[in-house]
mmCIF file of C-alpha atoms in Angstrom:
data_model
loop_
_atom_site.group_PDB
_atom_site.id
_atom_site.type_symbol
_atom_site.label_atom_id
_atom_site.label_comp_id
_atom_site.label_asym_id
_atom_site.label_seq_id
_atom_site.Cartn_x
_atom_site.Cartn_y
_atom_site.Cartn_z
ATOM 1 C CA UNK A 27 77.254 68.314 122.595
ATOM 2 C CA UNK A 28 74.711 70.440 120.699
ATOM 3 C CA UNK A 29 77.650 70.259 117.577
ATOM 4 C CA UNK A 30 77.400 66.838 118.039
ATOM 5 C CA UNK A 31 73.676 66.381 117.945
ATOM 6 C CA UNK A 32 73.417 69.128 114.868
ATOM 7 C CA UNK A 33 75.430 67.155 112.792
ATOM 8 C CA UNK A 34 74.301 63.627 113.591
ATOM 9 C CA UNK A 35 77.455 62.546 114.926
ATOM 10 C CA UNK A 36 77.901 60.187 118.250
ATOM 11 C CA UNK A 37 77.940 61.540 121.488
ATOM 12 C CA UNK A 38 81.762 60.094 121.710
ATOM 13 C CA UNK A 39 83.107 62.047 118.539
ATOM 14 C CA UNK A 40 86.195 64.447 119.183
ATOM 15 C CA UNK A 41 86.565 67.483 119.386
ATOM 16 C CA UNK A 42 89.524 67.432 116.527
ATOM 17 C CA UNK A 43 86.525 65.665 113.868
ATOM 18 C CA UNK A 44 84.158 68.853 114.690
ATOM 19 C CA UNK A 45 86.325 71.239 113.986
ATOM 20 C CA UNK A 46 87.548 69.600 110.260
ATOM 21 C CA UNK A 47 84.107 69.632 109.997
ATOM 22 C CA UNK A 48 83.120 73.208 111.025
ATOM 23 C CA UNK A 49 86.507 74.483 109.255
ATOM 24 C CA UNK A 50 87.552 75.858 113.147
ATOM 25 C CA UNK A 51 90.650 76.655 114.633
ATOM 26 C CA UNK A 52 91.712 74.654 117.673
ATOM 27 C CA UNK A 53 91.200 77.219 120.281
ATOM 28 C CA UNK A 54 95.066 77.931 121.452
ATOM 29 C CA UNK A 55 96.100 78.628 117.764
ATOM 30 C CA UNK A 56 93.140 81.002 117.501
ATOM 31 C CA UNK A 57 94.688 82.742 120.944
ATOM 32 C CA UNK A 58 97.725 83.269 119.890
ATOM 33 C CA UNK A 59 96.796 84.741 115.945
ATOM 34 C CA UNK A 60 94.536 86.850 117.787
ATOM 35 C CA UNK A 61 97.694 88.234 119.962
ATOM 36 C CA UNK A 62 99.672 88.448 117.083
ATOM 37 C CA UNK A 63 97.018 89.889 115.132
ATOM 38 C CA UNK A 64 96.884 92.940 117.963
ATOM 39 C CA UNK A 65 100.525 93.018 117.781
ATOM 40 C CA UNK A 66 100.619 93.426 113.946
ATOM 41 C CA UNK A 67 98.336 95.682 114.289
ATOM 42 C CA UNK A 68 100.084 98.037 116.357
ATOM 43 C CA UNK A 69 102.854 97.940 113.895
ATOM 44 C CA UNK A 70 100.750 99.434 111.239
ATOM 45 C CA UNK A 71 99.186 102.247 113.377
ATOM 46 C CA UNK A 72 102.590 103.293 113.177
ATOM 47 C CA UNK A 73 104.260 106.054 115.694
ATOM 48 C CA UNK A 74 100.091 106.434 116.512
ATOM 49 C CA UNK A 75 100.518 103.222 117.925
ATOM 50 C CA UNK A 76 100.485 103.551 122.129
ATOM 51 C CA UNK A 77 103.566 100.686 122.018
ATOM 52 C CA UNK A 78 105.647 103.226 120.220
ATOM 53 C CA UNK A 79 107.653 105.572 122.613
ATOM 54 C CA UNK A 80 109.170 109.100 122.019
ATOM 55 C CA UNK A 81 111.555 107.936 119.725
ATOM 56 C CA UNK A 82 108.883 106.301 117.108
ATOM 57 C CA UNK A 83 110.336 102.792 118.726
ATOM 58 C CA UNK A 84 108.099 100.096 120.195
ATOM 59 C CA UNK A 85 108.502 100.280 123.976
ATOM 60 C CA UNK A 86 107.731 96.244 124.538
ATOM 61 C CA UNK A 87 109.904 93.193 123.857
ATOM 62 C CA UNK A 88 109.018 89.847 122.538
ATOM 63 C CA UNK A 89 109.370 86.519 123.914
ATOM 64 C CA UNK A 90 111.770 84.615 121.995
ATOM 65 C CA UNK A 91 109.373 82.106 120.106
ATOM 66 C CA UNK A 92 107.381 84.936 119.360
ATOM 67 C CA UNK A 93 109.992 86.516 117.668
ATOM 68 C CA UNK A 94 110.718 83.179 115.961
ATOM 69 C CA UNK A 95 107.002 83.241 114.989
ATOM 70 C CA UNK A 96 106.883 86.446 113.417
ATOM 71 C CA UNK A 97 109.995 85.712 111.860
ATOM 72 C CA UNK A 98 108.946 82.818 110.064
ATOM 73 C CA UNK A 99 105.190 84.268 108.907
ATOM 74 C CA UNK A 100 107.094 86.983 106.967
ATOM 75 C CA UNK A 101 109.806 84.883 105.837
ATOM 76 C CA UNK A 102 106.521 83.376 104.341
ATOM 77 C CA UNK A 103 105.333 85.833 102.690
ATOM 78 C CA UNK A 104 108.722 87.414 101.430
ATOM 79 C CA UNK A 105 109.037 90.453 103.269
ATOM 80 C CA UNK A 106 109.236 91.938 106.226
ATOM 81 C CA UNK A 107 108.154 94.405 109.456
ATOM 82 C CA UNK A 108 109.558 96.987 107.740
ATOM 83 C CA UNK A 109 107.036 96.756 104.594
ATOM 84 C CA UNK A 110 104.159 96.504 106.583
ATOM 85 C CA UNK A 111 101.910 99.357 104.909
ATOM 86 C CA UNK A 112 101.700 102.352 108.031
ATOM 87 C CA UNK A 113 99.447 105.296 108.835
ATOM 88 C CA UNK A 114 101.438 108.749 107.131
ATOM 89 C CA UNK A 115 102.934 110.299 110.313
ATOM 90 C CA UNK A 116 100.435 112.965 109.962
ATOM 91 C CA UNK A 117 96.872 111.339 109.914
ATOM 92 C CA UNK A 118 94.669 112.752 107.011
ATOM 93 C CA UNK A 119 91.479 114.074 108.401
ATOM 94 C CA UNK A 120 90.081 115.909 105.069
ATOM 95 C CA UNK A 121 89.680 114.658 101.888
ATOM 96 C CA UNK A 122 90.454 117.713 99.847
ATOM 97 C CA UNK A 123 93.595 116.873 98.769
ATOM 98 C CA UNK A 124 92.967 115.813 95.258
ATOM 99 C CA UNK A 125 90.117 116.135 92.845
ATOM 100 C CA UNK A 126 88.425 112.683 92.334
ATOM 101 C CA UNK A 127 85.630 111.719 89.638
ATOM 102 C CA UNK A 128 83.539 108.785 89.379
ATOM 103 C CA UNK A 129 80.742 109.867 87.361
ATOM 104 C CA UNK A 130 81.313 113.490 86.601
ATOM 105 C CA UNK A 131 82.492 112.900 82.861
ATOM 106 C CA UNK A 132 80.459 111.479 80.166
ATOM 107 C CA UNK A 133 82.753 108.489 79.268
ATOM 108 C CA UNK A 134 82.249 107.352 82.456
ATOM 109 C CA UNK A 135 79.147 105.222 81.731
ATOM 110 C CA UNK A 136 79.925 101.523 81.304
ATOM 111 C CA UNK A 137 76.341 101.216 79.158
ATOM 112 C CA UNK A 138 78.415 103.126 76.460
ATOM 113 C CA UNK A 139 79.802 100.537 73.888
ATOM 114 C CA UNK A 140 83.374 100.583 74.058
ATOM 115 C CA UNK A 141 84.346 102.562 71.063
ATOM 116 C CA UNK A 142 81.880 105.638 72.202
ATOM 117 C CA UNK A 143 83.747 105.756 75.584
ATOM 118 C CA UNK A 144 86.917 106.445 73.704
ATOM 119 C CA UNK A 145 85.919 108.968 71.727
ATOM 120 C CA UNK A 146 84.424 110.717 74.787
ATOM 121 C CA UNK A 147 87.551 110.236 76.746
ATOM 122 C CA UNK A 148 89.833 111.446 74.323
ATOM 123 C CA UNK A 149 87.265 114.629 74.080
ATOM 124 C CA UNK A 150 87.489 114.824 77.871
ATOM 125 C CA UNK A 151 91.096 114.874 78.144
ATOM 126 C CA UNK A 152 91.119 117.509 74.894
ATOM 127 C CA UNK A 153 88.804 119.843 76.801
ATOM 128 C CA UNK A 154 89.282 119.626 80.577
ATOM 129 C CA UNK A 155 93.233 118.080 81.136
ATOM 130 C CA UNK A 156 95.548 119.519 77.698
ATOM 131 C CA UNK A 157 98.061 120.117 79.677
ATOM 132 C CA UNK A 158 98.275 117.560 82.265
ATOM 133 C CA UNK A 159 100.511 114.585 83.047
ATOM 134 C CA UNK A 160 98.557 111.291 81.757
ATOM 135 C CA UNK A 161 99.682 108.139 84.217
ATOM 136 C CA UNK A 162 97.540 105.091 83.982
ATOM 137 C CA UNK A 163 97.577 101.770 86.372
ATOM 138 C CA UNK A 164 96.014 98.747 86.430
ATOM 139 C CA UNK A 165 96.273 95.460 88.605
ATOM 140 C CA UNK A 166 96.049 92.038 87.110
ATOM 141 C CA UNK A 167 95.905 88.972 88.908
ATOM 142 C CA UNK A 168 96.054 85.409 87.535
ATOM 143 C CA UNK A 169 97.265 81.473 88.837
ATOM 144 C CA UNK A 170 100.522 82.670 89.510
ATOM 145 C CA UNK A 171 101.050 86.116 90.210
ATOM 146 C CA UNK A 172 99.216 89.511 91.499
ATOM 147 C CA UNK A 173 100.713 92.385 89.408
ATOM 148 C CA UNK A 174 100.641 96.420 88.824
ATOM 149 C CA UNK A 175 101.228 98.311 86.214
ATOM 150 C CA UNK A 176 101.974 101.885 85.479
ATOM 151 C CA UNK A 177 102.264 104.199 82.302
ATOM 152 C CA UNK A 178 102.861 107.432 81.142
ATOM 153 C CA UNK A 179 104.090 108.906 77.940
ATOM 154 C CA UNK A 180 107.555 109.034 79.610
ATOM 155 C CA UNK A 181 108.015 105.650 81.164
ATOM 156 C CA UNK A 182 106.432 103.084 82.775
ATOM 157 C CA UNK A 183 106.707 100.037 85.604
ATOM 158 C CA UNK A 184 105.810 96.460 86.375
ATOM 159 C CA UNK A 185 105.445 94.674 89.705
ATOM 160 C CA UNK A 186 104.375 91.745 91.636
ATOM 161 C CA UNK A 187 103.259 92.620 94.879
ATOM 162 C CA UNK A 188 100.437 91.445 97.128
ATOM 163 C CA UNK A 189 98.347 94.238 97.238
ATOM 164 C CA UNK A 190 96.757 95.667 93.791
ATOM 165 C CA UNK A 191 95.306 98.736 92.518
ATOM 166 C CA UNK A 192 95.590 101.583 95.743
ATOM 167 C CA UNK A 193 99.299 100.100 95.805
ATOM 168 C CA UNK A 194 100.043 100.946 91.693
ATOM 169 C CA UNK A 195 98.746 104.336 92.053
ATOM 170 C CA UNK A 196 100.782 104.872 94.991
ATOM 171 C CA UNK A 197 103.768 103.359 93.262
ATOM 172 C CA UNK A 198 102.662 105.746 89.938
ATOM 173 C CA UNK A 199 103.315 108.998 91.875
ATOM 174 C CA UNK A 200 106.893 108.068 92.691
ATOM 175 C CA UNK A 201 108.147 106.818 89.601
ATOM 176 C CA UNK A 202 106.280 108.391 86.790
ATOM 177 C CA UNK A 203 105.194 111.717 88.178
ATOM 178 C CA UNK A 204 106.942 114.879 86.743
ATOM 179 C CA UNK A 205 107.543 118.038 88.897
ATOM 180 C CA UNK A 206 106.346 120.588 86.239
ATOM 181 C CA UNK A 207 102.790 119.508 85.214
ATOM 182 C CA UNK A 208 99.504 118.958 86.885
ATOM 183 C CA UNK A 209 98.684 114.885 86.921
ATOM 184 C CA UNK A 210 95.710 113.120 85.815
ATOM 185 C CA UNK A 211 95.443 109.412 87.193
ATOM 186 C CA UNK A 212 93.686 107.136 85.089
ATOM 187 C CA UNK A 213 92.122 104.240 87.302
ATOM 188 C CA UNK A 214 89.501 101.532 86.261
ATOM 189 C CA UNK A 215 89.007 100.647 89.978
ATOM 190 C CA UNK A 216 86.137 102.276 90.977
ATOM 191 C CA UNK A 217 86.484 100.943 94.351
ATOM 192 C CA UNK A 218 89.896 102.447 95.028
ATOM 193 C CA UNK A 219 88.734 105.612 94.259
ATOM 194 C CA UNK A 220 85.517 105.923 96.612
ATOM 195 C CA UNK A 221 87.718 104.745 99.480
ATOM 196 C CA UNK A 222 90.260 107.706 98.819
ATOM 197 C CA UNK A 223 86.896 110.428 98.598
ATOM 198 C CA UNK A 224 85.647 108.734 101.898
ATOM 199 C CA UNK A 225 88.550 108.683 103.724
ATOM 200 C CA UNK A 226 88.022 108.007 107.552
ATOM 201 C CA UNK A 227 90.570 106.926 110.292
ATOM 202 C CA UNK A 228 88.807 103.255 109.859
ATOM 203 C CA UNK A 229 90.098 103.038 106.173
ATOM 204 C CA UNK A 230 92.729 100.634 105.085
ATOM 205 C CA UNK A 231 95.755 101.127 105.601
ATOM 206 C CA UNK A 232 96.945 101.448 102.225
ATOM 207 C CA UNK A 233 94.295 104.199 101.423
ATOM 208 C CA UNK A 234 96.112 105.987 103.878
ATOM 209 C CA UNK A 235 99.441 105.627 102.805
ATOM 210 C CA UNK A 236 98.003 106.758 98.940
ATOM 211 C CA UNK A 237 96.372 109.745 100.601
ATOM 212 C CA UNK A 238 99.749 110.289 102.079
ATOM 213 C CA UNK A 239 101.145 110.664 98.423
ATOM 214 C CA UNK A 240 99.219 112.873 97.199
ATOM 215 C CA UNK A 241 99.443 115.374 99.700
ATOM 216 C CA UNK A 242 103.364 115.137 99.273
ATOM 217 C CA UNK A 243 102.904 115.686 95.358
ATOM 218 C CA UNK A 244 100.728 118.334 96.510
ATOM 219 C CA UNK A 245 103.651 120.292 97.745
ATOM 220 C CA UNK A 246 105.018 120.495 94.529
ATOM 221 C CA UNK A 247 102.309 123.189 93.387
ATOM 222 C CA UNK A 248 100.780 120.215 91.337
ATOM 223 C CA UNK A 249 97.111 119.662 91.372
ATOM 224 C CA UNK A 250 96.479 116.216 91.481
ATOM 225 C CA UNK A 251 93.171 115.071 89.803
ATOM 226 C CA UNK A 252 92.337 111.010 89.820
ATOM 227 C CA UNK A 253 89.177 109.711 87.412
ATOM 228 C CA UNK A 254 87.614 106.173 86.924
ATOM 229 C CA UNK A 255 87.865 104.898 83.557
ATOM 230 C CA UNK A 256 85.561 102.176 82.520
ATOM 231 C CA UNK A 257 87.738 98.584 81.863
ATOM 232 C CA UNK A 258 88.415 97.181 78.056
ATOM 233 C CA UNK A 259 86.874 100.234 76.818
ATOM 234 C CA UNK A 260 89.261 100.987 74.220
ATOM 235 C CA UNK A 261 90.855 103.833 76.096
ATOM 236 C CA UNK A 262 94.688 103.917 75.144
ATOM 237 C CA UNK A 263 96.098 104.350 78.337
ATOM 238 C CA UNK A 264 94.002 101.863 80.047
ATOM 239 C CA UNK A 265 94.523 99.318 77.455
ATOM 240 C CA UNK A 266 98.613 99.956 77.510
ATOM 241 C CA UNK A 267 98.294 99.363 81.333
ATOM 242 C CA UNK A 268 96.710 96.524 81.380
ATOM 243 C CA UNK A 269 99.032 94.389 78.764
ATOM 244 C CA UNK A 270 101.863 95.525 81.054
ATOM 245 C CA UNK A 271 100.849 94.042 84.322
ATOM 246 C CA UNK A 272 99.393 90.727 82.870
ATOM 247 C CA UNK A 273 103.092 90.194 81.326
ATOM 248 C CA UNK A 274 104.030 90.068 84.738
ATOM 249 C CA UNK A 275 106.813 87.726 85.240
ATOM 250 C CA UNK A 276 109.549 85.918 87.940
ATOM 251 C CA UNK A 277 112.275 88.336 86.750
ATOM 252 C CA UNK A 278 110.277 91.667 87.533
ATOM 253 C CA UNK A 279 110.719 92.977 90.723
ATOM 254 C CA UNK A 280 108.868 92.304 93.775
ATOM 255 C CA UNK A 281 107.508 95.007 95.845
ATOM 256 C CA UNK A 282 107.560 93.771 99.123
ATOM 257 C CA UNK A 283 105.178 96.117 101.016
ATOM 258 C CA UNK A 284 102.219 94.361 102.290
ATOM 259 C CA UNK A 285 98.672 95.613 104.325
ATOM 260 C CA UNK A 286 97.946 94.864 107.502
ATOM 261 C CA UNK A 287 94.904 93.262 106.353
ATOM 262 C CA UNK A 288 96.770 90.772 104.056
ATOM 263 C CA UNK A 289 99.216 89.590 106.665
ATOM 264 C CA UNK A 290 96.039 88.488 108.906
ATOM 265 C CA UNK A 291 94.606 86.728 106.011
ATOM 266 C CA UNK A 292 97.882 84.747 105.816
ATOM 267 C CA UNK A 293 97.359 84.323 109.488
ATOM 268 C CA UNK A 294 94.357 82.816 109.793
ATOM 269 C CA UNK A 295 95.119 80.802 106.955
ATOM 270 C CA UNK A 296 98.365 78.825 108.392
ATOM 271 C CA UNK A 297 96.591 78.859 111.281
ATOM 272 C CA UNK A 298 93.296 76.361 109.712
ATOM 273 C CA UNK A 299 96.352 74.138 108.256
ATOM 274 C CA UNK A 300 97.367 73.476 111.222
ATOM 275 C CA UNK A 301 93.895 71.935 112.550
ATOM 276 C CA UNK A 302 93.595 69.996 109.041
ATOM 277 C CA UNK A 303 97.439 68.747 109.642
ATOM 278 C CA UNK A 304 96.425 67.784 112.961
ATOM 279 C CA UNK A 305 93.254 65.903 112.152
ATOM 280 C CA UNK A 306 95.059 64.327 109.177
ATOM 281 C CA UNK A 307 97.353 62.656 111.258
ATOM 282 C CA UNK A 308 95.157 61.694 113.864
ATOM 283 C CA UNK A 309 93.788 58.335 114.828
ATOM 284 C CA UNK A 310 90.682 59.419 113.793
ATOM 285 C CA UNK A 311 91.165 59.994 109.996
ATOM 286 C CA UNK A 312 91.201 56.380 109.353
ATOM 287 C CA UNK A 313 87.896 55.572 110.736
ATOM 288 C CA UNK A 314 86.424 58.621 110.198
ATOM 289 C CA UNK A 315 87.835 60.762 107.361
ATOM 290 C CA UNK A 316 86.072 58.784 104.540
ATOM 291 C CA UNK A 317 82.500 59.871 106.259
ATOM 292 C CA UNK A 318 83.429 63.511 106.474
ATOM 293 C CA UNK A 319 82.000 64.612 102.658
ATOM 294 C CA UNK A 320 78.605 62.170 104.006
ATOM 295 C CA UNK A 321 78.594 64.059 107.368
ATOM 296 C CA UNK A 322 79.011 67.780 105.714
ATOM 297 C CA UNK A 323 76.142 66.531 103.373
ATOM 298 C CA UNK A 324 73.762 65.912 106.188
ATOM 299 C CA UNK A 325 75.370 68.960 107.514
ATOM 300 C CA UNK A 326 73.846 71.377 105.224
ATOM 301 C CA UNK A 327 70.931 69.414 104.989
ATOM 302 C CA UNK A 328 70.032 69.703 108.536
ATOM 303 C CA UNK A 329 70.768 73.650 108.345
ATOM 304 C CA UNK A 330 68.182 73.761 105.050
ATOM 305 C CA UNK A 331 65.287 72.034 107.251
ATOM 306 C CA UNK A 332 65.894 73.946 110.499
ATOM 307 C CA UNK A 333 65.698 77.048 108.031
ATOM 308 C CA UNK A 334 62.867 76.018 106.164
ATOM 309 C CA UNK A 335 61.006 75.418 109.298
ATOM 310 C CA UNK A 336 61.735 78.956 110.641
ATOM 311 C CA UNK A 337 60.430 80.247 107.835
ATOM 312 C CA UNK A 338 57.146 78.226 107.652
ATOM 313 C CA UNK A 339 56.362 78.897 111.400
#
């Protein structure tokens, strides 16, 4: 009823009409996300999981149309339970596994013009990394697709995948990494990086799984350094990178694994359809729907005054 009064409407107005309004889930589809959601979950924690037994199998079975639910959300999304990005078996408590800079070099200052920071870089690299490995990534992400990209000197790689940057860095130390040389990751997500230095057991999943592939580099006697590179700064490998995953296309591969986080998204998503479906074909859209853009108007209105009148008293 207070709903009701908020947004003007009559006493008599549905439930269904609220929530297309509010952009709310009708309450049993929010139940059951949120149970599969917990499920889901579980799946990513992995053998740390408590519905994983000795074996590293889960201990509890599925009702059928739960089964059939889950089956049909990843058929969605083109993968499967498989690819759902996991905790490492062994959690990673420190995060001294790999050198990581963010601001410790001079090219890394985006107030630079572009053609300074490439000089710098390529002074950087002269001094501090001769005789690394060079691998670059970058993510791209337009209409269409979500891409990586990968390069080194050797080879390179292209993918569309749903995830972005943490996931081409992971995907960079299994395909262009070489067992005799130290590596040097070239990044321009700043973002990615800070995660992986402040690594707690709260991060995202896919931080994890990176951290995961370092340490196994690591025991190749490699040191493993990662730096930020500012973006369209001129900087060869960043540039090569980038032209590589925005050429993305339907006949490069898909990587199917997938976060956690992303299948929830999803989730949540199918899960609003549904109450717009519903209130689409209800008995109510005819007399009602046309008002709805009038009502969310007065909506936002109403909000602005009871705001405004907060803030005066």
């Amino acid at each position: 009823m207070a709903l009701r009064v908020v947004l003007g409407l009559p006493k008599w107005t549905p439930n269904i009409v609220i929530m297309k309004i509010e952009g709310q889930e009708v309450l049993s589809e929010k139940i059951k996300r949120l149970a599969a959601q917990f499920f889901i979950r579980q799946l990513a924690n992995g053998v740390h999981s408590p519905i994983y037994d000795q074996n590293c199998k889960p201990s509890i079975k599925l009702f059928k149309r739960d089964e059939v639910m889950f089956a049909n959300l990843f058929t969605d999304l083109d993968t499967s339970t498989d690819h759902i990005i996991a905790f490492p078996d062994t959690l990673i408590s420190q995060n001294n596994f790999s050198e990581i800079f963010l601001s410790d070099f001079s090219f890394q200052n985006k107030a630079h013009p572009a053609f300074l920071i490439k000089d710098l870089f390529e002074e950087v690299v002269y001094k501090e990394f001769q005789d690394y490995h060079i691998i670059a990534t970058d993510a791209s992400k337009s209409h269409s697709f979500t891409s990586i990209a990968g390069i080194s000197n050797l080879q390179s790689f292209v993918y569309r995948i749903f995830m972005a940057e943490a996931l081409a860095i992971c995907q960079a130390l299994g395909e262009l990494s070489v067992t005799d040389k130290n590596l040097l990751l070239l990044t321009d997500s700043y973002l990615v990086l800070q995660a992986l230095k402040c690594l707690t057991i709260k991060s995202p999943k896919v931080i994890h799984r990176l951290a995961g592939k370092i340490l196994v580099r690591k025991n190749f006697h490699q040191k493993i350094c990662l730096a930020w590179t500012p973006g369209h700064s001129l900087i060869h490998w960043n540039e090569k990178a980038d032209l590589l995953a925005k050429a993305v296309t339907e006949s490069h591969p898909l990587l199917e694994w997938i976060a956690y986080e992303g299948i929830i998204s999803r989730f949540q998503t199918i899960s609003l359809q549904k109450t717009n479906h519903s209130f689409q074909n209800s008995k109510y859209q005819e007399s009602i729907g046309d008002c709805i853009d009038l009502v969310y108007i007065i909506t936002l209105v109403v909000k602005f005054a009871v705001v405004t009148i907060t803030l005066n008293t």
